Every structure is written in C-alpha cells, then in structure tokens.
Coordinates of N, CA and C in Angstrom, one line a residue:
X1 N -7.1 152.0 -6.5 CA -6.5 151.5 -5.3 C -6.2 152.6 -4.4
X2 N -5.7 153.7 -4.9 CA -5.5 154.9 -4.0 C -6.7 155.3 -3.3
X3 N -7.8 155.4 -4.0 CA -9.1 155.8 -3.4 C -9.6 154.9 -2.3
X4 N -9.3 153.6 -2.5 CA -9.7 152.6 -1.4 C -8.8 152.9 -0.2
X5 N -7.5 153.1 -0.4 CA -6.6 153.3 0.7 C -7.0 154.6 1.4
X6 N -7.4 155.6 0.7 CA -7.8 156.9 1.3 C -9.2 156.8 1.9
X7 N -9.8 155.6 1.9 CA -11.1 155.3 2.5 C -12.3 156.1 1.8
X8 N -12.2 156.3 0.5 CA -13.2 156.9 -0.3 C -14.4 156.0 -0.3
X9 N -15.6 156.5 0.3 CA -16.8 155.7 0.4 C -17.3 155.1 -0.9
X10 N -17.2 156.0 -2.0 CA -17.6 155.6 -3.3 C -16.8 154.4 -3.8
X11 N -15.5 154.5 -3.6 CA -14.6 153.4 -4.0 C -14.9 152.1 -3.3
X12 N -15.2 152.2 -2.0 CA -15.5 151.0 -1.3 C -16.8 150.4 -1.8
X13 N -17.8 151.3 -2.1 CA -19.1 150.8 -2.7 C -18.8 150.1 -4.0
X14 N -17.9 150.7 -4.8 CA -17.6 150.1 -6.1 C -16.9 148.8 -5.9
X15 N -16.0 148.7 -4.9 CA -15.4 147.4 -4.7 C -16.4 146.3 -4.4
X16 N -17.4 146.6 -3.5 CA -18.3 145.6 -3.1 C -19.3 145.2 -4.2
X17 N -19.5 146.1 -5.2 CA -20.4 145.8 -6.3 C -19.6 145.2 -7.5
X18 N -18.6 145.9 -7.9 CA -17.8 145.4 -9.1 C -17.0 144.1 -8.9
X19 N -16.6 143.9 -7.6 CA -15.7 142.8 -7.4 C -16.4 141.8 -6.4
X20 N -17.7 141.8 -6.4 CA -18.4 140.9 -5.6 C -18.2 139.4 -6.0
X21 N -18.2 139.2 -7.3 CA -18.1 137.8 -7.9 C -16.7 137.2 -7.5
X22 N -15.6 137.9 -7.6 CA -14.3 137.3 -7.2 C -14.3 137.0 -5.7
X23 N -14.9 137.9 -4.9 CA -15.0 137.7 -3.4 C -15.8 136.5 -3.1
X24 N -17.0 136.4 -3.7 CA -17.8 135.2 -3.5 C -17.2 133.9 -4.0
X25 N -16.5 134.0 -5.1 CA -15.8 132.8 -5.7 C -14.7 132.3 -4.7
X26 N -14.0 133.2 -4.1 CA -12.9 132.8 -3.1 C -13.5 132.2 -1.9
X27 N -14.6 132.8 -1.4 CA -15.3 132.3 -0.2 C -15.9 130.9 -0.5
X28 N -16.5 130.7 -1.7 CA -17.0 129.4 -2.0 C -15.9 128.4 -2.1
X29 N -14.8 128.7 -2.6 CA -13.7 127.8 -2.7 C -13.2 127.4 -1.3
X30 N -13.2 128.4 -0.4 CA -12.8 128.1 1.0 C -13.7 127.2 1.7
X31 N -15.1 127.4 1.6 CA -16.0 126.5 2.1 C -15.9 125.1 1.5
X32 N -15.7 125.1 0.2 CA -15.6 123.8 -0.5 C -14.4 123.0 0.0
X33 N -13.3 123.7 0.2 CA -12.0 123.0 0.7 C -12.2 122.4 2.1
X34 N -13.0 123.1 2.9 CA -13.3 122.6 4.2 C -14.4 121.6 4.3
X35 N -15.1 121.4 3.2 CA -16.3 120.5 3.1 C -17.4 121.0 3.9
X36 N -17.6 122.3 4.0 CA -18.6 123.0 4.8 C -19.7 123.6 3.8
X37 N -20.9 123.4 4.1 CA -22.0 124.0 3.2 C -22.0 125.5 3.4
X38 N -22.0 126.2 2.3 CA -22.0 127.7 2.4 C -23.5 128.1 2.5
X39 N -23.8 128.8 3.5 CA -25.1 129.3 3.7 C -25.1 130.8 3.4
X40 N -26.3 131.4 3.2 CA -26.3 132.8 2.9 C -25.8 133.7 4.0
X41 N -26.1 133.3 5.3 CA -25.6 134.0 6.4 C -24.1 133.8 6.6
X42 N -23.6 132.6 6.3 CA -22.1 132.4 6.3 C -21.4 133.2 5.3
X43 N -22.0 133.3 4.1 CA -21.4 134.1 3.0 C -21.3 135.5 3.4
X44 N -22.4 136.1 3.9 CA -22.4 137.5 4.3 C -21.4 137.8 5.4
X45 N -21.3 136.9 6.3 CA -20.4 137.0 7.5 C -19.0 137.1 7.0
X46 N -18.6 136.1 6.1 CA -17.3 136.1 5.6 C -17.0 137.3 4.6
X47 N -18.0 137.7 3.9 CA -17.8 138.9 3.0 C -17.5 140.1 3.9
X48 N -18.2 140.3 5.0 CA -17.9 141.4 5.9 C -16.5 141.3 6.5
X49 N -16.1 140.0 6.8 CA -14.7 139.8 7.3 C -13.7 140.2 6.2
X50 N -13.9 139.9 5.0 CA -13.0 140.2 3.9 C -12.8 141.7 3.8
X51 N -13.9 142.5 3.9 CA -13.9 143.9 3.8 C -13.1 144.4 5.0
X52 N -13.3 143.8 6.2 CA -12.6 144.2 7.4 C -11.1 144.0 7.2
X53 N -10.7 142.8 6.7 CA -9.3 142.5 6.5 C -8.7 143.5 5.5
X54 N -9.4 143.9 4.5 CA -8.9 144.9 3.5 C -8.7 146.3 4.2
X55 N -9.6 146.6 5.1 CA -9.6 147.9 5.7 C -8.7 148.1 6.9
X56 N -8.4 147.0 7.7 CA -7.7 147.1 8.9 C -6.2 147.5 8.7
X57 N -5.6 147.9 9.8 CA -4.2 148.3 9.8 C -3.9 149.3 8.7
X58 N -4.7 150.3 8.6 CA -4.5 151.4 7.5 C -4.5 150.8 6.1
X59 N -5.3 149.8 5.9 CA -5.5 149.2 4.6 C -4.2 148.5 4.2
X60 N -3.5 147.8 5.1 CA -2.2 147.2 4.8 C -2.3 146.1 3.8
X61 N -3.4 145.4 3.7 CA -3.6 144.3 2.7 C -3.6 145.0 1.3
X62 N -4.3 146.1 1.2 CA -4.4 146.7 -0.1 C -3.1 147.4 -0.5
X63 N -2.4 147.9 0.5 CA -1.1 148.5 0.2 C -0.1 147.4 -0.2
X64 N -0.3 146.2 0.2 CA 0.6 145.1 -0.1 C 0.3 144.4 -1.5
X65 N -0.8 144.8 -2.1 CA -1.1 144.3 -3.4 C 0.0 144.8 -4.4
X66 N 0.8 143.8 -4.9 CA 1.9 144.2 -5.7 C 1.6 144.3 -7.2
X67 N 0.4 143.9 -7.6 CA 0.1 144.0 -9.0 C 0.6 142.9 -9.9
X68 N 1.1 141.8 -9.3 CA 1.6 140.7 -10.1 C 0.5 139.9 -10.7
X69 N -0.7 140.1 -10.3 CA -1.9 139.5 -10.8 C -3.0 140.5 -11.0
X70 N -4.0 140.1 -11.6 CA -5.2 141.0 -11.7 C -5.7 141.2 -10.3
X71 N -6.3 142.4 -10.1 CA -6.9 142.7 -8.8 C -8.0 141.7 -8.4
X72 N -8.8 141.3 -9.4 CA -9.9 140.3 -9.1 C -9.3 139.0 -8.7
X73 N -8.2 138.6 -9.3 CA -7.6 137.3 -8.9 C -7.0 137.4 -7.5
X74 N -6.4 138.5 -7.2 CA -5.9 138.7 -5.8 C -7.0 138.7 -4.8
X75 N -8.1 139.4 -5.1 CA -9.2 139.4 -4.2 C -9.8 138.0 -4.0
X76 N -9.8 137.2 -5.0 CA -10.3 135.8 -4.9 C -9.4 135.0 -3.9
X77 N -8.1 135.2 -4.0 CA -7.2 134.5 -3.1 C -7.3 135.0 -1.7
X78 N -7.4 136.3 -1.5 CA -7.6 136.9 -0.2 C -8.9 136.4 0.5
X79 N -10.0 136.4 -0.3 CA -11.3 136.0 0.2 C -11.2 134.5 0.6
X80 N -10.6 133.7 -0.2 CA -10.4 132.3 0.2 C -9.7 132.1 1.5
X81 N -8.6 132.8 1.6 CA -7.8 132.7 2.8 C -8.5 133.2 4.1
X82 N -9.3 134.3 3.9 CA -10.1 134.8 5.0 C -11.1 133.8 5.4
X83 N -11.8 133.2 4.5 CA -12.8 132.2 4.7 C -12.2 131.0 5.5
X84 N -11.0 130.5 5.0 CA -10.4 129.4 5.7 C -10.0 129.7 7.1
X85 N -9.4 130.9 7.3 CA -9.0 131.3 8.6 C -10.2 131.4 9.6
X86 N -11.2 132.1 9.1 CA -12.4 132.3 9.9 C -13.1 131.0 10.3
X87 N -13.2 130.1 9.3 CA -13.8 128.8 9.6 C -13.0 127.9 10.5
X88 N -11.7 127.9 10.3 CA -10.8 127.1 11.2 C -10.7 127.7 12.6
X89 N -10.8 129.0 12.7 CA -10.8 129.6 14.1 C -12.1 129.3 14.8
X90 N -13.2 129.0 14.1 CA -14.5 128.7 14.8 C -14.5 127.3 15.3
X91 N -13.6 126.4 14.8 CA -13.7 125.0 15.3 C -13.0 124.8 16.6

C-alpha cells in the first residue's frame, strides 16, 4: 500500500496485474446492475477510471483503505462504484 501511495511504478504495475480480476469483477457487477452489456472498450475505459480514482487527490482512496476487508474485496467494491458512477453520469 505504501508503495502505491508513493507512486512506485512497479507497485502500480503489480496492482493492475495481480488485482485485475477483482477490478473486472466489480466492473462486471456494475454493468450487470445497470442492465448494460459490458464491451471490451467499456471495460478498458472503466478500468482506466478505477486507476484514476485510486491515484487522484494524492491517492486519497488508497489512504482511506482501513483494512476491515481484504484489499481485493475493497477493490471490487471501489470498481463497482466507479462503474456505476461513470455509467450513470453518461446518461
């Protein structure tokens, strides 16, 4: 977590490879809740938005991770919320 907050490039690369499944799972849930078909381009767009949300405001989202759940579970929830917000803002 510390390495992500310090913007270590290797840590961000590890995040996108090691935790890709929880991110995709959260995005898929978001699309499903909205009844929207998930396309490859939509998935990539929302994945980029998830990374942006984690990175913005001096990594405030990461700093707010309290550890009450596994990091993968937390990422799934964050990804779902980002997907829902992005899709609802496009309507």
